[in-house]
Amino acid sequence: MIETAKAQIDALLADDPPIAVLTGAGCSAESGVPTFRGAEGLWKQYRPEELASPEAFARDPDLVWEWYAWRRERLFPCQPNAAHRIIAAMERRFGDFSLITQNVDGLHQLAGSTDVVELHGNIWRVFDPIGSYDEVVRVATLDEVPPRCPQTGNLLRPGVVWFGEALPPDAIQAADAAMSRFKVLFVVGTSAVVYPAAYFPVIAKRHGAFVVEINPDATSLSEMVDIALPMKAGEALPQLFPDLVTP
Ligand code: NAD
């Protein structure tokens, strides 16, 4: 199956069309980052939806920050996997390339991607919602939990988009523009249940893009895509792009 898919994809990419990659939590699963919907998605008895919201933060910032502190600690040692590395190499190889991610882990940048549209923000970013403090603090353990602005003492919050919040307008604009423009879209490791990202492949398809899904499990997109590869990202991408494999 992968050989047939590779031949089809090679033919499509031969004249360097605009291409895009949309990634979700599954792209980082082989780096040891748990997906939300996997068995390790729960923290204590809470579902992410119960903690990642402005209401939860207003109600109990200590609890929400305790969860983020736990996630940061687990994320810190995680390294990019073969999928992140191939995607970074794709940016260098193809003339017109967009990477749009739902991930907040920063692993694409660690792998060498320089132009990443982060739809849901970045977990290492910490900012003051009422002041100007805004920093990327990539450390395993924060000095204080919950963290406070060193100048004003204001309570800081994680730089991620929470349930019920709007996505960053510039990220949405960039993603929208990409979806109507490119000719080939790779959808890697997303369950396609979180909107609006779940809708992007549908828009792309409507604009005539060739859509390739890489996910070991079937999703609501699998039926509509041109190729659904039921494989792990770190296995499929190196087979599709063997000349982009780096150690
Ligand atoms: P999800 O957890 O809903 O789904 C993950 C998908 O990845 C599933 O469909 C699963 O079958 C697939 N998958 C698992 N292992 C895979 C692998 N090795 N290769 C390819 N696919 C694999 O994730 P989502 O669709 O990104 O949506 C969840 C939300 O949770 C997003 O908003 C995202 O911001 C957030 N989230 C981010 C991270 C992260 O930054 N790494 C981790 C967990 C959740």
XYZ file of N, CA and C and ligand atoms in Angstrom:
785
model
N 0.831 -1.219 0.000
C 0.000 0.000 0.000
C 0.866 1.269 0.000
N 1.878 1.262 0.883
C 2.720 2.464 0.979
C 3.479 2.701 -0.326
N 3.848 1.620 -1.037
C 4.592 1.789 -2.304
C 3.703 2.492 -3.332
N 2.428 2.061 -3.406
C 1.501 2.681 -4.354
C 1.294 4.151 -3.980
N 1.133 4.392 -2.680
C 0.924 5.767 -2.212
C 2.141 6.614 -2.556
N 3.323 6.064 -2.333
C 4.563 6.818 -2.608
C 4.650 7.190 -4.093
N 4.324 6.233 -4.950
C 4.409 6.504 -6.398
C 3.448 7.638 -6.780
N 2.255 7.584 -6.214
C 1.248 8.616 -6.517
C 1.720 9.989 -6.015
N 2.251 9.985 -4.794
C 2.687 11.250 -4.173
C 3.903 11.811 -4.914
N 4.844 10.946 -5.262
C 6.031 11.394 -6.010
C 5.610 12.087 -7.299
N 4.635 11.480 -7.996
C 4.190 12.059 -9.276
C 3.580 13.447 -9.043
N 2.795 13.563 -7.954
C 2.149 14.850 -7.668
C 3.158 15.927 -7.292
N 4.226 15.506 -6.610
C 5.189 16.487 -6.102
C 6.271 16.836 -7.123
N 6.249 16.129 -8.260
C 7.334 16.283 -9.235
C 7.511 17.729 -9.706
N 6.397 18.465 -9.897
C 6.594 19.849 -10.356
C 6.438 20.864 -9.223
N 6.822 20.438 -8.009
C 6.941 21.328 -6.848
C 5.698 22.205 -6.601
N 4.528 21.561 -6.413
C 3.313 22.351 -6.155
C 3.328 22.885 -4.713
N 2.452 23.851 -4.397
C 2.337 24.284 -3.004
C 1.829 23.115 -2.152
N 2.532 22.823 -1.068
C 2.071 21.711 -0.223
C 1.985 22.154 1.236
N 1.182 21.441 2.004
C 1.041 21.776 3.415
C 0.949 20.503 4.240
N 1.326 20.648 5.497
C 1.209 19.548 6.459
C 0.419 20.083 7.645
N -0.590 19.328 8.054
C -1.371 19.674 9.246
C -1.107 18.582 10.276
N -0.566 18.943 11.425
C -0.256 17.896 12.417
C -1.117 18.038 13.672
N -1.285 16.881 14.329
C -1.985 16.824 15.610
C -1.153 16.022 16.586
N -1.736 15.763 17.736
C -1.011 15.128 18.844
C -0.341 13.810 18.442
N -0.930 13.084 17.476
C -0.361 11.804 17.064
C 1.032 11.942 16.473
N 1.342 13.116 15.933
C 2.673 13.330 15.334
C 3.742 13.293 16.426
N 3.360 13.652 17.644
C 4.333 13.665 18.746
C 4.239 12.419 19.623
N 3.310 11.517 19.283
C 3.109 10.339 20.147
C 4.382 9.502 20.249
N 5.096 9.365 19.108
C 6.325 8.547 19.134
C 7.487 9.256 19.831
N 7.293 10.507 20.211
C 8.287 11.206 21.033
C 7.976 11.009 22.515
N 6.913 10.271 22.787
C 6.530 10.024 24.180
C 5.557 11.045 24.733
N 5.002 11.908 23.864
C 4.018 12.895 24.330
C 2.639 12.251 24.244
N 1.933 12.122 25.377
C 0.627 11.472 25.298
C -0.383 12.281 24.493
N -1.235 11.595 23.728
C -2.337 12.280 23.045
C -3.455 12.461 24.078
N -4.359 13.378 23.803
C -5.462 13.611 24.753
C -6.411 12.414 24.798
N -6.570 11.786 23.632
C -7.561 10.727 23.576
C -6.966 9.338 23.774
N -5.692 9.303 24.074
C -5.071 8.013 24.386
C -5.288 7.667 25.854
N -4.797 6.490 26.250
C -5.017 6.012 27.619
C -4.363 6.927 28.649
N -3.275 7.644 28.218
C -2.553 8.487 29.173
C -3.045 9.930 29.177
N -4.157 10.160 28.486
C -4.655 11.524 28.362
C -5.188 12.133 29.647
N -5.478 11.318 30.626
C -6.065 11.828 31.870
C -4.993 12.228 32.885
N -5.294 13.258 33.662
C -4.420 13.632 34.779
C -5.292 13.582 36.037
N -4.810 12.847 37.040
C -5.649 12.572 38.203
C -6.998 12.086 37.664
N -8.091 12.657 38.125
C -9.375 12.181 37.583
C -9.926 13.124 36.514
N -9.109 14.108 36.105
C -9.639 15.157 35.238
C -9.416 14.874 33.761
N -10.411 15.251 32.961
C -10.235 15.259 31.512
C -9.662 16.623 31.136
N -8.874 16.699 30.025
C -8.291 17.990 29.635
C -9.347 19.096 29.533
N -10.532 18.753 29.038
C -11.594 19.759 28.862
C -11.985 20.406 30.195
N -11.742 19.689 31.302
C -12.121 20.236 32.614
C -11.069 21.198 33.168
N -9.869 21.162 32.564
C -8.772 21.982 33.088
C -8.358 23.090 32.120
N -8.439 22.786 30.829
C -7.962 23.739 29.822
C -9.080 24.673 29.405
N -9.522 25.515 30.324
C -10.570 26.478 29.980
C -10.423 27.718 30.851
N -10.882 28.872 30.344
C -10.809 30.094 31.146
C -11.593 29.951 32.447
N -12.704 29.195 32.399
C -13.527 29.022 33.611
C -12.745 28.246 34.676
N -12.071 27.182 34.232
C -11.295 26.377 35.179
C -10.185 27.225 35.802
N -9.552 28.070 34.967
C -8.457 28.903 35.453
C -8.966 29.944 36.447
N -10.141 30.509 36.151
C -10.713 31.513 37.051
C -11.112 30.864 38.387
N -11.606 29.639 38.293
C -12.083 28.924 39.484
C -10.928 28.456 40.365
N -9.898 27.894 39.722
C -8.838 27.273 40.504
C -7.504 27.328 39.734
N -6.868 28.510 39.710
C -5.621 28.642 38.938
C -4.515 27.718 39.441
N -4.517 27.444 40.751
C -3.459 26.561 41.294
C -3.564 25.171 40.674
N -4.808 24.671 40.577
C -5.024 23.335 40.022
C -4.620 23.297 38.544
N -5.044 24.318 37.797
C -4.735 24.351 36.359
C -3.223 24.426 36.156
N -2.565 25.278 36.949
C -1.103 25.389 36.809
C -0.387 24.116 37.263
N -0.960 23.435 38.240
C -0.365 22.168 38.687
C -0.355 21.164 37.520
N -1.464 21.189 36.748
C -1.559 20.305 35.580
C -0.531 20.691 34.519
N -0.430 22.010 34.255
C 0.565 22.448 33.255
C 1.987 22.161 33.731
N 2.237 22.312 35.031
C 3.581 22.033 35.562
C 3.903 20.556 35.340
N 2.919 19.701 35.557
C 3.085 18.251 35.338
C 3.341 17.959 33.865
N 2.588 18.632 32.982
C 2.766 18.404 31.551
C 4.139 18.910 31.073
N 4.550 20.073 31.584
C 5.856 20.626 31.195
C 6.970 19.679 31.598
N 6.877 19.160 32.819
C 7.908 18.252 33.323
C 8.031 17.011 32.439
N 6.865 16.500 31.999
C 6.870 15.297 31.157
C 7.329 15.617 29.742
N 7.016 16.804 29.279
C 7.363 17.187 27.901
C 8.838 17.517 27.731
N 9.413 18.099 28.780
C 10.758 18.659 28.658
C 11.772 17.671 28.054
N 11.829 16.413 28.527
C 12.828 15.503 27.940
C 12.459 14.952 26.569
N 11.232 15.172 26.095
C 10.807 14.583 24.811
C 11.551 15.224 23.644
N 11.985 14.394 22.747
C 12.760 14.856 21.592
C 11.954 14.635 20.310
N 12.227 15.428 19.283
C 11.532 15.214 18.004
C 11.757 13.800 17.497
N 10.784 13.249 16.799
C 10.927 11.908 16.219
C 11.116 12.031 14.695
N 11.162 10.868 14.048
C 11.439 10.850 12.600
C 10.416 11.688 11.823
N 9.171 11.710 12.270
C 8.139 12.482 11.555
C 8.451 13.979 11.626
N 8.798 14.475 12.823
C 9.148 15.906 12.940
C 10.347 16.234 12.049
N 11.313 15.316 12.018
C 12.538 15.594 11.236
C 12.235 15.634 9.737
N 11.393 14.692 9.262
C 11.050 14.700 7.829
C 10.282 15.985 7.498
N 9.370 16.366 8.367
C 8.566 17.576 8.101
C 9.480 18.814 8.051
N 10.474 18.852 8.935
C 11.436 19.978 8.911
C 12.211 19.960 7.592
N 12.586 18.759 7.136
C 13.332 18.646 5.873
C 12.445 19.012 4.681
N 11.136 18.744 4.801
C 10.216 19.112 3.713
C 10.208 20.632 3.532
N 10.250 21.353 4.644
C 10.259 22.826 4.554
C 11.472 23.300 3.751
N 12.607 22.629 3.966
C 13.831 23.037 3.243
C 13.781 22.586 1.782
N 13.123 21.441 1.528
C 13.132 20.858 0.180
C 12.152 21.551 -0.768
N 10.938 21.805 -0.278
C 9.898 22.274 -1.195
C 9.810 23.800 -1.185
N 9.618 24.349 -2.384
C 9.629 25.795 -2.540
C 8.475 26.479 -1.824
N 7.304 25.859 -1.838
C 6.114 26.493 -1.269
C 5.507 25.522 -0.261
N 5.862 25.720 0.982
C 5.525 24.729 2.011
C 4.943 25.424 3.245
N 3.829 24.883 3.768
C 3.250 25.426 5.006
C 3.105 24.308 6.029
N 3.456 24.614 7.254
C 3.243 23.662 8.358
C 2.287 24.299 9.355
N 1.187 23.598 9.590
C 0.164 24.087 10.505
C 0.005 23.012 11.574
N 0.145 23.382 12.821
C 0.058 22.356 13.860
C -0.973 22.715 14.917
N -1.571 21.650 15.453
C -2.442 21.829 16.617
C -1.638 21.584 17.885
N -0.406 21.129 17.724
C 0.400 20.785 18.889
C 0.955 22.024 19.565
N 1.139 21.892 20.857
C 1.629 23.019 21.652
C 3.020 22.702 22.209
N 3.589 21.572 21.782
C 4.809 21.076 22.439
C 6.116 21.675 21.931
N 6.090 22.402 20.818
C 7.313 23.022 20.284
C 8.270 22.029 19.636
N 7.866 20.787 19.415
C 8.797 19.790 18.870
C 9.122 20.025 17.392
N 8.203 20.621 16.639
C 8.521 20.928 15.242
C 9.707 21.900 15.180
N 9.670 22.918 16.038
C 10.762 23.896 16.032
C 12.062 23.227 16.488
N 11.977 22.342 17.488
C 13.193 21.650 17.955
C 13.793 20.797 16.844
N 12.923 20.286 15.945
C 13.402 19.453 14.836
C 13.983 20.296 13.704
N 13.768 21.629 13.755
C 14.353 22.487 12.724
C 13.345 23.211 11.850
N 12.046 23.000 12.063
C 11.048 23.773 11.302
C 11.137 25.223 11.759
N 11.170 26.147 10.790
C 11.333 27.549 11.193
C 10.043 28.348 11.039
N 9.112 27.817 10.220
C 7.902 28.566 9.950
C 6.711 27.693 10.343
N 6.253 27.831 11.575
C 5.218 26.938 12.090
C 4.002 27.768 12.500
N 2.859 27.459 11.916
C 1.620 28.115 12.350
C 1.078 27.293 13.519
N 1.092 27.891 14.705
C 0.650 27.167 15.904
C -0.790 27.562 16.219
N -1.718 26.714 15.798
C -3.136 27.048 15.958
C -3.550 27.148 17.416
N -2.931 26.326 18.270
C -3.359 26.265 19.668
C -2.329 26.835 20.639
N -1.380 27.614 20.092
C -0.390 28.246 20.960
C 0.768 27.319 21.284
N 1.493 27.692 22.363
C 2.708 26.979 22.718
C 2.766 26.854 24.242
N 2.953 25.632 24.693
C 2.871 25.376 26.137
C 4.022 26.033 26.904
N 5.126 26.357 26.193
C 6.278 26.957 26.872
C 6.114 28.458 27.041
N 5.114 29.013 26.370
C 4.883 30.451 26.489
C 4.099 30.736 27.762
N 4.484 31.780 28.460
C 3.822 32.181 29.707
C 3.545 33.675 29.579
N 2.314 34.080 29.787
C 2.063 35.511 29.622
C 1.055 36.047 30.627
N 1.086 37.387 30.729
C 0.203 38.088 31.655
C -1.019 38.563 30.872
N -2.206 38.035 31.173
C -3.379 38.409 30.372
C -3.784 39.872 30.532
N -3.290 40.544 31.591
C -3.666 41.963 31.720
C -2.455 42.894 31.633
N -1.277 42.342 31.618
C -0.073 43.175 31.527
C 0.721 42.826 30.285
N 2.016 43.212 30.270
C 2.794 43.032 29.045
C 3.751 41.846 29.100
N 3.904 41.223 30.264
C 4.858 40.108 30.357
C 4.450 38.990 29.396
N 5.419 38.535 28.562
C 5.119 37.501 27.572
C 6.441 36.833 27.195
N 6.697 35.657 27.712
C 8.001 35.015 27.495
C 7.814 33.543 27.154
N 8.782 32.993 26.397
C 8.832 31.542 26.204
C 9.813 31.008 27.248
N 9.314 30.217 28.167
C 10.144 29.719 29.273
C 10.212 28.201 29.141
N 11.242 27.717 28.433
C 11.330 26.269 28.178
C 12.197 25.624 29.250
N 11.602 25.430 30.419
C 12.308 24.763 31.525
C 11.402 23.644 32.039
N 12.020 22.627 32.631
C 11.228 21.498 33.123
C 10.406 21.906 34.346
N 11.033 22.719 35.219
C 10.351 23.084 36.466
C 10.322 24.597 36.607
N 9.136 25.122 36.781
C 8.995 26.568 36.965
C 9.435 26.936 38.382
N 9.946 28.169 38.544
C 10.396 28.593 39.878
C 9.247 28.622 40.863
N 8.092 29.073 40.407
C 6.927 29.056 41.305
C 5.685 28.631 40.519
N 4.802 27.898 41.187
C 3.552 27.429 40.576
C 2.409 27.814 41.517
N 1.477 28.658 41.057
C 1.425 29.301 39.744
C 2.463 30.422 39.632
N 2.979 30.620 38.392
C 3.968 31.685 38.224
C 3.329 33.074 38.261
N 4.116 34.040 38.687
C 3.630 35.430 38.738
C 4.620 36.325 38.003
N 4.104 37.427 37.488
C 4.957 38.363 36.755
C 6.003 38.923 37.726
N 7.297 38.856 37.352
C 8.332 39.344 38.269
C 8.210 40.839 38.563
N 7.626 41.609 37.633
C 7.501 43.064 37.860
C 6.226 43.420 38.628
N 5.090 42.869 38.191
C 3.812 43.332 38.745
C 3.220 42.375 39.779
N 3.692 41.136 39.789
C 3.103 40.133 40.689
C 1.795 39.570 40.165
N 1.395 39.991 38.940
C 0.150 39.467 38.347
C 0.261 37.964 38.109
N -0.865 37.289 38.204
C -0.911 35.860 37.897
C -0.710 35.662 36.392
N 0.222 34.802 36.013
C 0.476 34.529 34.598
C -0.316 33.307 34.163
N -0.479 33.156 32.837
C -1.188 31.982 32.329
C -0.396 31.332 31.191
N -0.696 30.062 30.927
C 0.001 29.388 29.832
C -0.426 29.963 28.471
N 0.505 29.976 27.521
C 0.237 30.557 26.192
C -0.429 29.584 25.246
N -1.418 28.888 25.731
C -2.150 27.950 24.879
C -3.593 28.435 24.732
N -4.215 27.993 23.642
C -5.617 28.356 23.422
C -6.468 27.329 24.171
N -7.356 27.827 25.018
C -8.184 26.923 25.813
C -9.523 26.653 25.137
N -10.168 25.609 25.590
C -11.525 25.311 25.113
C -12.387 26.548 25.357
N -13.149 26.911 24.339
C -14.031 28.076 24.471
C -13.360 29.378 24.078
N -12.050 29.354 23.764
C -11.373 30.584 23.365
C -11.195 30.615 21.848
N -11.065 31.842 21.321
C -10.849 31.988 19.875
C -9.396 31.649 19.555
N -9.185 31.130 18.370
C -7.817 30.864 17.924
C -7.156 32.169 17.513
N -5.810 32.227 17.581
C -5.136 33.471 17.178
C -5.517 33.835 15.747
N -6.016 35.059 15.504
C -6.512 35.421 14.171
C -5.448 35.266 13.088
N -4.176 35.585 13.389
C -3.149 35.465 12.337
C -2.921 34.007 11.969
N -3.036 33.101 12.960
C -2.849 31.670 12.681
C -3.995 31.161 11.806
N -5.209 31.573 12.143
C -6.381 31.151 11.364
C -6.275 31.661 9.932
N -5.862 32.916 9.809
C -5.729 33.515 8.472
C -4.705 32.752 7.634
N -3.560 32.458 8.258
C -2.488 31.758 7.539
C -2.971 30.366 7.133
N -3.662 29.686 8.047
C -4.134 28.341 7.753
C -5.185 28.372 6.649
N -6.095 29.326 6.754
C -7.154 29.474 5.739
C -6.561 29.702 4.359
N -5.594 30.624 4.307
C -4.966 30.962 3.025
C -4.295 29.726 2.456
N -3.602 28.985 3.305
C -2.895 27.793 2.827
C -3.885 26.775 2.273
N -5.007 26.600 2.972
C -5.958 25.547 2.579
C -6.538 25.757 1.180
N -6.684 27.018 0.772
C -7.295 27.237 -0.538
C -6.249 27.268 -1.642
N -4.982 27.258 -1.260
C -3.918 27.497 -2.240
C -3.129 26.246 -2.616
N -2.864 25.398 -1.616
C -1.937 24.314 -1.934
C -2.629 23.170 -2.658
N -1.776 22.334 -3.235
C -2.293 21.240 -4.065
C -2.241 19.882 -3.357
N -1.347 19.777 -2.378
C -1.237 18.506 -1.649
C -1.220 18.812 -0.155
N -2.038 18.076 0.596
C -2.086 18.256 2.048
C -1.841 16.918 2.738
N -0.915 16.925 3.690
C -0.691 15.745 4.531
C -1.313 16.028 5.899
N -2.216 15.153 6.338
C -2.856 15.312 7.645
C -2.273 14.225 8.546
N -1.488 14.648 9.521
C -0.673 13.691 10.273
C -1.066 13.657 11.750
N -1.614 12.528 12.195
C -1.835 12.316 13.626
C -2.846 13.236 14.266
N -3.956 13.458 13.585
C -5.021 14.226 14.245
C -6.319 13.423 14.212
N -7.035 13.468 15.334
C -8.278 12.701 15.418
C -9.399 13.398 14.649
N -9.126 14.642 14.220
C -10.091 15.422 13.442
C -11.418 15.594 14.179
N -11.324 15.837 15.472
C -12.551 16.150 16.208
C -12.508 17.572 16.779
N -11.327 18.208 16.760
C -11.216 19.556 17.310
C -11.315 20.562 16.161
N -12.312 21.434 16.246
C -12.520 22.432 15.201
C -11.792 23.719 15.565
N -11.385 24.558 14.632
C -11.639 24.448 13.204
C -10.632 23.558 12.460
N -9.585 23.109 13.143
C -8.544 22.351 12.424
C -9.139 21.148 11.697
N -10.132 20.514 12.306
C -10.729 19.319 11.715
C -11.379 19.633 10.365
N -11.739 20.909 10.192
C -12.439 21.299 8.983
C -11.478 21.663 7.842
N -10.218 21.959 8.188
C -9.259 22.395 7.162
C -9.126 21.400 6.004
N -8.990 20.104 6.302
C -8.862 19.164 5.182
C -10.097 19.161 4.275
N -11.248 19.425 4.862
C -12.480 19.461 4.065
C -12.424 20.661 3.114
N -11.956 21.800 3.646
C -11.821 22.999 2.799
C -10.814 22.720 1.688
N -9.703 22.113 2.078
C -8.644 21.821 1.099
C -9.191 20.954 -0.031
N -9.929 19.941 0.363
C -10.499 19.007 -0.624
C -11.417 19.761 -1.587
N -12.221 20.641 -1.002
C -13.144 21.429 -1.853
C -12.405 22.262 -2.878
N -11.192 22.705 -2.493
C -10.394 23.508 -3.428
C -9.559 22.630 -4.338
N -9.807 21.350 -4.291
C -9.156 20.451 -5.249
C -7.834 19.870 -4.800
N -7.489 20.040 -3.508
C -6.209 19.485 -3.050
C -6.278 17.964 -2.960
N -5.115 17.356 -3.094
C -4.975 15.911 -2.906
C -4.603 15.729 -1.435
N -5.417 14.977 -0.698
C -5.218 14.888 0.758
C -4.763 13.487 1.164
N -3.670 13.468 1.923
C -3.113 12.198 2.412
C -3.230 12.206 3.933
N -3.883 11.202 4.482
C -3.983 11.110 5.946
C -3.042 10.025 6.462
N -2.292 10.354 7.514
C -1.412 9.358 8.143
C -1.859 9.215 9.593
N -2.429 8.077 9.904
C -2.976 7.853 11.251
C -3.239 6.347 11.395
N -2.729 5.701 12.439
C -2.973 4.257 12.569
C -4.460 3.919 12.717
N -5.253 4.896 13.207
C -6.691 4.656 13.378
C -7.500 5.437 12.347
N -8.660 4.895 11.999
C -9.552 5.626 11.089
C -10.137 6.828 11.820
N -10.366 7.918 11.072
C -10.985 9.117 11.646
C -12.170 9.501 10.765
N -12.831 10.591 11.137
C -13.968 11.029 10.324
C -13.508 11.524 8.956
N -12.196 11.762 8.798
C -11.677 12.220 7.504
C -11.339 11.064 6.575
N -11.089 9.890 7.171
C -10.503 8.784 6.387
C -11.288 8.466 5.117
N -12.584 8.600 5.204
C -13.434 8.253 4.044
C -13.295 9.245 2.898
N -13.003 10.501 3.234
C -13.002 11.542 2.193
C -11.620 11.852 1.618
N -10.566 11.359 2.280
C -9.228 11.700 1.789
C -8.878 10.851 0.563
N -7.834 11.276 -0.167
C -7.428 10.527 -1.362
C -6.635 9.282 -0.987
N -5.804 9.411 0.033
C -5.074 8.241 0.527
C -5.123 8.280 2.047
N -5.553 7.182 2.665
C -5.485 7.072 4.131
C -4.464 5.986 4.444
N -3.349 6.380 5.047
C -2.320 5.391 5.388
C -2.486 5.012 6.853
N -2.895 3.774 7.139
C -3.103 3.392 8.545
C -1.771 3.031 9.210
N -0.937 4.050 9.365
C 0.416 3.823 9.887
C 0.799 4.926 10.868
N 1.848 4.637 11.660
C 2.378 5.669 12.546
C 3.142 6.702 11.707
N 3.094 7.951 12.163
C 3.750 9.033 11.417
C 5.236 8.765 11.243
N 5.870 8.297 12.301
C 7.321 8.077 12.276
C 7.722 6.890 11.419
N 6.745 6.117 10.984
C 7.039 5.005 10.069
C 6.666 5.388 8.639
N 5.526 6.038 8.471
C 5.052 6.360 7.118
C 5.906 7.436 6.446
N 6.179 8.545 7.153
C 6.860 9.667 6.487
C 8.262 9.291 5.983
N 9.079 8.552 6.770
C 10.387 8.153 6.226
C 10.272 7.236 5.014
N 9.189 6.474 4.926
C 9.020 5.614 3.746
C 8.549 6.408 2.542
N 7.787 7.460 2.800
C 7.335 8.307 1.686
C 8.463 9.209 1.178
N 9.351 9.626 2.103
C 10.432 10.558 1.743
C 11.786 10.011 2.198
N 12.219 8.867 1.630
C 13.458 8.258 2.106
C 14.687 9.158 1.938
N 14.646 10.029 0.904
C 15.812 10.898 0.688
C 15.858 12.060 1.686
N 14.835 12.216 2.503
C 14.857 13.289 3.511
C 15.194 12.747 4.897
N 15.458 11.448 4.987
C 15.745 10.850 6.303
C 17.113 11.320 6.774
N 17.132 11.803 8.024
C 18.416 12.186 8.641
C 18.527 11.361 9.922
N 19.750 11.156 10.416
C 19.889 10.305 11.595
C 19.177 10.885 12.818
P -5.994 13.737 19.557
O -5.341 13.368 20.828
O -7.437 14.018 19.531
O -5.766 12.594 18.465
C -4.516 12.063 18.194
C -4.624 11.230 16.923
O -3.326 10.751 16.636
C -5.538 10.002 17.024
O -6.405 9.987 15.910
C -4.584 8.817 16.984
O -5.124 7.710 16.296
C -3.423 9.408 16.218
N -2.121 8.799 16.494
C -1.702 8.185 17.627
N -0.429 7.787 17.491
C -0.046 8.159 16.243
C 1.157 8.034 15.525
N 2.228 7.452 16.049
N 1.208 8.533 14.267
C 0.128 9.130 13.702
N -1.053 9.272 14.342
C -1.130 8.798 15.606
O -5.140 14.935 18.970
P -5.535 16.188 18.091
O -6.335 15.772 16.921
O -4.248 16.921 17.873
O -6.471 17.093 18.987
C -6.293 17.196 20.340
C -5.995 18.548 20.918
O -5.101 18.313 21.972
C -5.326 19.507 20.017
O -5.997 20.677 20.206
C -3.888 19.683 20.546
O -3.589 21.051 20.682
C -3.946 19.123 21.945
N -2.816 18.245 22.318
C -1.540 18.571 21.937
C -0.488 17.744 22.274
C 0.903 18.120 21.845
O 1.200 19.298 21.742
N 1.757 17.144 21.539
C -0.724 16.562 22.985
C -2.041 16.264 23.368
C -3.073 17.113 23.011
